[in-house]
Amino acid sequence: GIGMLVNIKGKRTHGLISDSLKVLTNLTHRAGVGAEPDSGDGAGILFQMPHKFMRKACAGCGIKLPRDGEYGVAMMFVSPDRERRAQTLEMFKGIVENEGLEELGVRVVPTYPDAIGNAARNACPAIRQVFIRRPKEMSCADFERKLYVVSKLAVKQIRDVKYLVSDPYFYLASISSRTIVYKGMLVPRQMAEFYVDLKDEDMESAIALVHSRYSTNTFPSWERAHPIQYLIHNGEINTIRGNVNWIKARESLLISDKFGDDLKKVLPIINEDGSDSAMLDDFL
């Protein structure tokens, strides 16, 4: 189930987010559940960066944000184990700094686990928002590209099981200065109950995408919920293996004036651990 709401004049309101969540709830018949009616295949929402809300929320946890557009947010799933989580966040900070960016701080995303079923709760990651400053000399577009590079390096260095320090919970739901994604192994009606942020009146946007997932070929998990970083999609791409192989074959020929030497850092483009929709998102 897919929905989109847009204020065509670009006016940001909390009402648009509330209405989008109503659309999502009305798409419950397009979502899936398991043996528990309160553990779902996945639901989520993507919307514009809510600067007004973020400024207020960060002030409450000692993070001073610059102006809208001058920072990005990594919406991150990490291990519920405190020691492993601290290690993951430290590794991510190192990647951010190695790419010439500055981490401003980490916010604990408030959630209400009692709103979701046992299966979803048992698999639930810890959820954090990491704030990253845009360098003054860097354009918004170049900043988005650099955040993309950070995300690709982080997946390879933090989640890859060949490393002893890997975090199997690690996942970036979004990393951008423009948009943010809230999602999870939820049924549609649970979104605003589980994610307390979504009820805040200062949470505003002029556009929102919502998705409720009914999986036919993969088991549900927190990271397989939609939206992904750039798209929402109904999956089941019959040509996925051939598509992935073509991308692999062409990677050695890729050049980009926009990415320059950073291009080699994002290879391989496709993370084959993901669903077919996630692999399409990787390519997009």
Coordinates of C-alpha atoms in Angstrom, one line a residue:
G1 CA 0.0 0.0 0.0
I2 CA 1.5 3.3 -1.1
G3 CA 0.3 6.9 -0.5
M4 CA 1.6 10.4 -1.1
L5 CA 0.4 13.8 0.2
V6 CA 1.7 17.1 -1.0
N7 CA 0.9 20.7 -0.3
I8 CA 1.3 22.1 -3.8
K9 CA 2.2 25.6 -2.4
G10 CA 5.1 24.1 -0.4
K11 CA 3.6 25.0 3.0
R12 CA 4.9 22.8 5.8
T13 CA 2.3 21.8 8.4
H14 CA 1.9 19.1 11.0
G15 CA -1.5 18.4 9.6
L16 CA 0.0 17.0 6.4
I17 CA 2.0 14.4 8.5
S18 CA -1.1 13.5 10.5
D19 CA -3.1 13.1 7.4
S20 CA -0.4 11.0 5.8
L21 CA -0.5 8.7 8.8
K22 CA -4.3 8.4 8.4
V23 CA -3.7 7.4 4.7
L24 CA -1.3 4.8 6.0
T25 CA -3.8 3.4 8.5
N26 CA -6.4 3.3 5.7
L27 CA -4.0 1.1 3.8
T28 CA -4.0 -1.5 6.5
H29 CA -5.7 -4.0 4.2
R30 CA -2.6 -3.8 2.0
A31 CA -0.3 -4.7 4.9
G32 CA 0.6 -8.1 6.3
V33 CA 0.8 -9.6 9.8
G34 CA 2.0 -12.9 11.2
A35 CA 0.6 -15.0 13.9
E36 CA 0.3 -11.9 16.0
P37 CA -2.1 -9.2 14.8
D38 CA 0.2 -6.5 16.4
S39 CA 3.5 -7.5 14.6
G40 CA 3.5 -6.3 11.0
D41 CA 5.4 -6.8 7.8
G42 CA 6.5 -3.1 8.0
A43 CA 5.2 0.4 7.8
G44 CA 6.9 3.8 7.4
I45 CA 6.8 7.4 6.3
L46 CA 9.3 9.7 4.5
F47 CA 9.0 13.5 4.7
Q48 CA 11.0 16.7 4.6
M49 CA 13.6 17.4 7.3
P50 CA 11.5 18.9 10.2
H51 CA 13.9 21.6 11.2
K52 CA 11.6 23.4 13.7
F53 CA 11.1 20.1 15.5
M54 CA 14.7 19.0 15.3
R55 CA 16.0 22.3 16.7
K56 CA 13.7 22.0 19.7
A57 CA 14.4 18.3 20.3
C58 CA 18.2 18.8 20.0
A59 CA 18.2 21.7 22.4
G60 CA 16.6 19.4 25.0
C61 CA 19.6 17.0 24.7
G62 CA 22.4 19.5 24.4
I63 CA 22.9 19.6 20.6
K64 CA 23.1 23.0 19.0
L65 CA 21.9 22.8 15.4
P66 CA 22.9 25.3 12.7
R67 CA 20.3 26.6 10.3
D68 CA 18.0 24.5 8.1
G69 CA 20.0 22.8 5.3
E70 CA 23.3 23.2 7.1
Y71 CA 23.2 19.7 8.7
G72 CA 22.2 16.2 7.9
V73 CA 20.6 13.5 10.0
A74 CA 21.4 9.8 9.9
M75 CA 18.3 7.9 11.1
M76 CA 20.0 4.8 12.4
F77 CA 19.1 1.3 13.7
V78 CA 21.8 0.0 16.0
S79 CA 22.3 -2.9 18.4
P80 CA 20.2 -2.9 21.6
D81 CA 23.4 -4.1 23.4
R82 CA 24.9 -1.1 25.1
E83 CA 28.6 -2.0 24.5
R84 CA 28.0 -3.0 20.9
R85 CA 25.9 0.1 20.3
A86 CA 28.6 2.4 21.7
Q87 CA 31.2 0.7 19.4
T88 CA 29.0 1.2 16.4
L89 CA 28.3 4.9 17.1
E90 CA 32.1 5.4 17.6
M91 CA 32.9 3.7 14.3
F92 CA 30.3 5.8 12.5
K93 CA 31.7 9.0 14.0
G94 CA 35.1 7.9 12.7
I95 CA 33.8 7.5 9.2
V96 CA 32.1 10.9 9.3
E97 CA 35.3 12.6 10.4
N98 CA 37.5 10.7 8.0
E99 CA 35.2 12.1 5.2
G100 CA 35.9 15.7 6.4
L101 CA 32.6 16.2 8.2
E102 CA 31.7 17.1 11.8
E103 CA 29.4 15.1 14.0
L104 CA 27.3 17.4 16.1
G105 CA 25.8 14.8 18.4
V106 CA 23.5 11.8 18.9
R107 CA 19.9 11.9 19.9
V108 CA 18.0 8.9 21.3
V109 CA 14.7 8.6 19.4
P110 CA 11.9 8.2 21.9
T111 CA 9.8 5.1 21.3
Y112 CA 6.9 3.3 23.0
P113 CA 7.7 -0.5 22.7
D114 CA 4.4 -1.4 24.5
A115 CA 2.6 -0.3 21.3
I116 CA 4.0 -3.2 19.2
G117 CA 3.8 -7.0 19.3
N118 CA 6.2 -9.4 20.9
A119 CA 7.8 -10.5 17.6
A120 CA 8.5 -6.9 16.6
R121 CA 9.6 -5.9 20.1
N122 CA 12.1 -8.9 20.3
A123 CA 13.7 -7.9 17.0
C124 CA 13.6 -4.2 17.7
P125 CA 16.9 -2.3 17.3
A126 CA 17.9 0.8 19.3
I127 CA 17.1 3.8 17.2
R128 CA 19.3 6.9 17.1
Q129 CA 19.6 10.1 15.1
V130 CA 23.2 11.3 14.4
F131 CA 23.5 15.0 13.4
I132 CA 26.2 16.0 10.9
R133 CA 27.3 19.5 10.0
R134 CA 27.6 20.6 6.4
P135 CA 30.9 22.4 5.8
K136 CA 30.4 26.0 4.8
E137 CA 32.4 25.6 1.6
M138 CA 30.3 22.6 0.5
S139 CA 27.1 23.0 -1.6
C140 CA 23.9 21.2 -0.5
A141 CA 24.2 18.8 -3.5
D142 CA 27.8 18.0 -2.7
F143 CA 26.8 17.5 1.0
E144 CA 24.1 15.0 0.0
R145 CA 26.7 13.1 -2.1
K146 CA 29.2 13.0 0.8
L147 CA 26.5 11.7 3.1
Y148 CA 25.8 9.0 0.5
V149 CA 29.5 8.1 0.6
V150 CA 29.4 7.9 4.4
S151 CA 26.4 5.6 4.2
K152 CA 28.1 3.2 1.8
L153 CA 31.3 3.1 3.9
A154 CA 29.3 2.6 7.1
V155 CA 27.4 -0.4 5.7
K156 CA 30.6 -2.1 4.6
Q157 CA 32.6 -1.4 7.7
I158 CA 30.0 -1.7 10.4
R159 CA 27.4 -4.3 9.2
D160 CA 29.7 -6.7 7.3
V161 CA 29.7 -10.0 9.2
K162 CA 33.4 -10.7 8.2
Y163 CA 34.4 -8.2 10.8
L164 CA 34.5 -9.3 14.5
V165 CA 33.1 -5.9 15.5
S166 CA 30.2 -6.0 13.1
D167 CA 26.7 -4.9 14.3
P168 CA 24.0 -7.0 12.6
Y169 CA 21.4 -4.5 13.7
F170 CA 23.1 -1.6 12.0
Y171 CA 21.0 0.0 9.3
L172 CA 20.6 3.6 8.0
A173 CA 16.9 4.2 7.3
S174 CA 17.9 7.6 5.9
I175 CA 20.9 9.9 5.8
S176 CA 20.2 13.3 4.3
S177 CA 19.8 17.1 5.0
R178 CA 16.6 17.1 3.0
T179 CA 14.5 14.1 4.1
I180 CA 14.1 11.7 6.9
V181 CA 12.4 8.3 7.3
Y182 CA 10.6 6.8 10.3
K183 CA 9.8 3.1 9.8
G184 CA 9.8 -0.3 11.4
M185 CA 8.4 -3.8 11.7
L186 CA 5.0 -2.3 12.4
V187 CA 1.4 -2.4 11.3
P188 CA 0.2 1.0 10.0
R189 CA -1.8 2.1 13.0
Q190 CA 1.3 1.7 15.3
M191 CA 3.5 4.3 13.6
A192 CA 2.4 7.3 15.6
E193 CA 2.1 5.3 18.8
F194 CA 5.6 3.8 18.6
Y195 CA 7.4 6.9 17.3
V196 CA 6.4 9.6 19.8
D197 CA 8.1 12.3 17.6
L198 CA 5.4 12.0 15.0
K199 CA 2.7 13.4 17.3
D200 CA 4.6 16.6 18.0
E201 CA 3.0 19.7 16.5
D202 CA 6.4 21.1 15.4
M203 CA 6.9 18.0 13.2
E204 CA 6.0 19.6 9.9
S205 CA 6.4 18.9 6.2
A206 CA 4.9 19.8 2.8
I207 CA 5.3 16.3 1.3
A208 CA 5.1 12.8 2.7
L209 CA 5.3 9.3 1.3
V210 CA 3.8 6.3 3.2
H211 CA 4.0 2.6 2.7
S212 CA 2.5 -0.5 4.3
R213 CA 4.3 -3.7 3.3
Y214 CA 2.8 -7.1 2.5
S215 CA 5.8 -9.4 1.9
T216 CA 5.4 -12.5 -0.4
N217 CA 9.1 -13.5 -0.7
T218 CA 11.0 -12.3 2.3
F219 CA 10.5 -12.4 6.1
P220 CA 9.6 -9.1 7.8
S221 CA 12.4 -7.2 9.6
W222 CA 12.9 -3.7 10.8
E223 CA 15.2 -2.7 7.9
R224 CA 13.1 -4.3 5.2
A225 CA 10.2 -1.9 5.9
H226 CA 9.7 1.0 3.5
P227 CA 10.4 3.8 2.6
I228 CA 14.0 3.0 1.8
Q229 CA 16.4 5.9 1.5
Y230 CA 15.0 7.2 -1.8
L231 CA 11.9 5.3 -2.8
I232 CA 8.9 3.2 -1.8
H233 CA 8.3 0.2 -3.9
N234 CA 6.2 -3.0 -4.0
G235 CA 9.1 -5.3 -4.9
E236 CA 9.1 -8.6 -6.7
I237 CA 11.4 -7.6 -9.5
N238 CA 11.6 -10.7 -11.7
T239 CA 14.9 -9.6 -13.4
I240 CA 16.7 -8.6 -10.2
R241 CA 19.6 -11.1 -10.6
G242 CA 20.4 -10.1 -14.1
N243 CA 20.1 -6.4 -13.2
V244 CA 22.6 -6.8 -10.3
N245 CA 25.0 -8.7 -12.5
W246 CA 24.9 -6.0 -15.2
I247 CA 25.7 -3.3 -12.6
K248 CA 28.7 -5.4 -11.3
A249 CA 30.0 -5.8 -14.8
R250 CA 29.9 -2.1 -15.4
E251 CA 31.3 -0.8 -12.1
S252 CA 34.9 -0.9 -13.4
L253 CA 34.0 1.6 -16.1
L254 CA 32.2 4.1 -13.9
I255 CA 33.6 7.7 -13.8
S256 CA 32.0 10.8 -12.3
D257 CA 33.0 14.4 -12.2
K258 CA 30.6 14.9 -9.2
F259 CA 32.1 12.1 -7.1
G260 CA 35.7 12.1 -8.3
D261 CA 37.9 9.9 -6.2
D262 CA 35.0 9.2 -3.8
L263 CA 33.4 7.0 -6.4
K264 CA 35.5 4.0 -5.6
K265 CA 34.4 4.2 -2.0
V266 CA 30.8 3.5 -2.9
L267 CA 31.5 0.3 -4.7
P268 CA 30.0 -2.2 -4.8
I269 CA 26.9 -0.2 -5.5
I270 CA 24.4 -3.0 -4.7
N271 CA 24.2 -4.4 -1.2
E272 CA 23.0 -8.0 -2.0
D273 CA 21.9 -8.5 1.6
G274 CA 18.9 -6.3 0.8
S275 CA 15.5 -7.0 -0.7
D276 CA 14.9 -6.5 -4.4
S277 CA 13.4 -3.1 -3.6
A278 CA 16.5 -2.2 -1.5
M279 CA 18.8 -3.2 -4.3
L280 CA 16.8 -0.9 -6.7
D281 CA 17.1 1.8 -4.1
D282 CA 20.9 1.3 -4.0
F283 CA 21.1 1.7 -7.8
L284 CA 18.8 4.8 -7.8

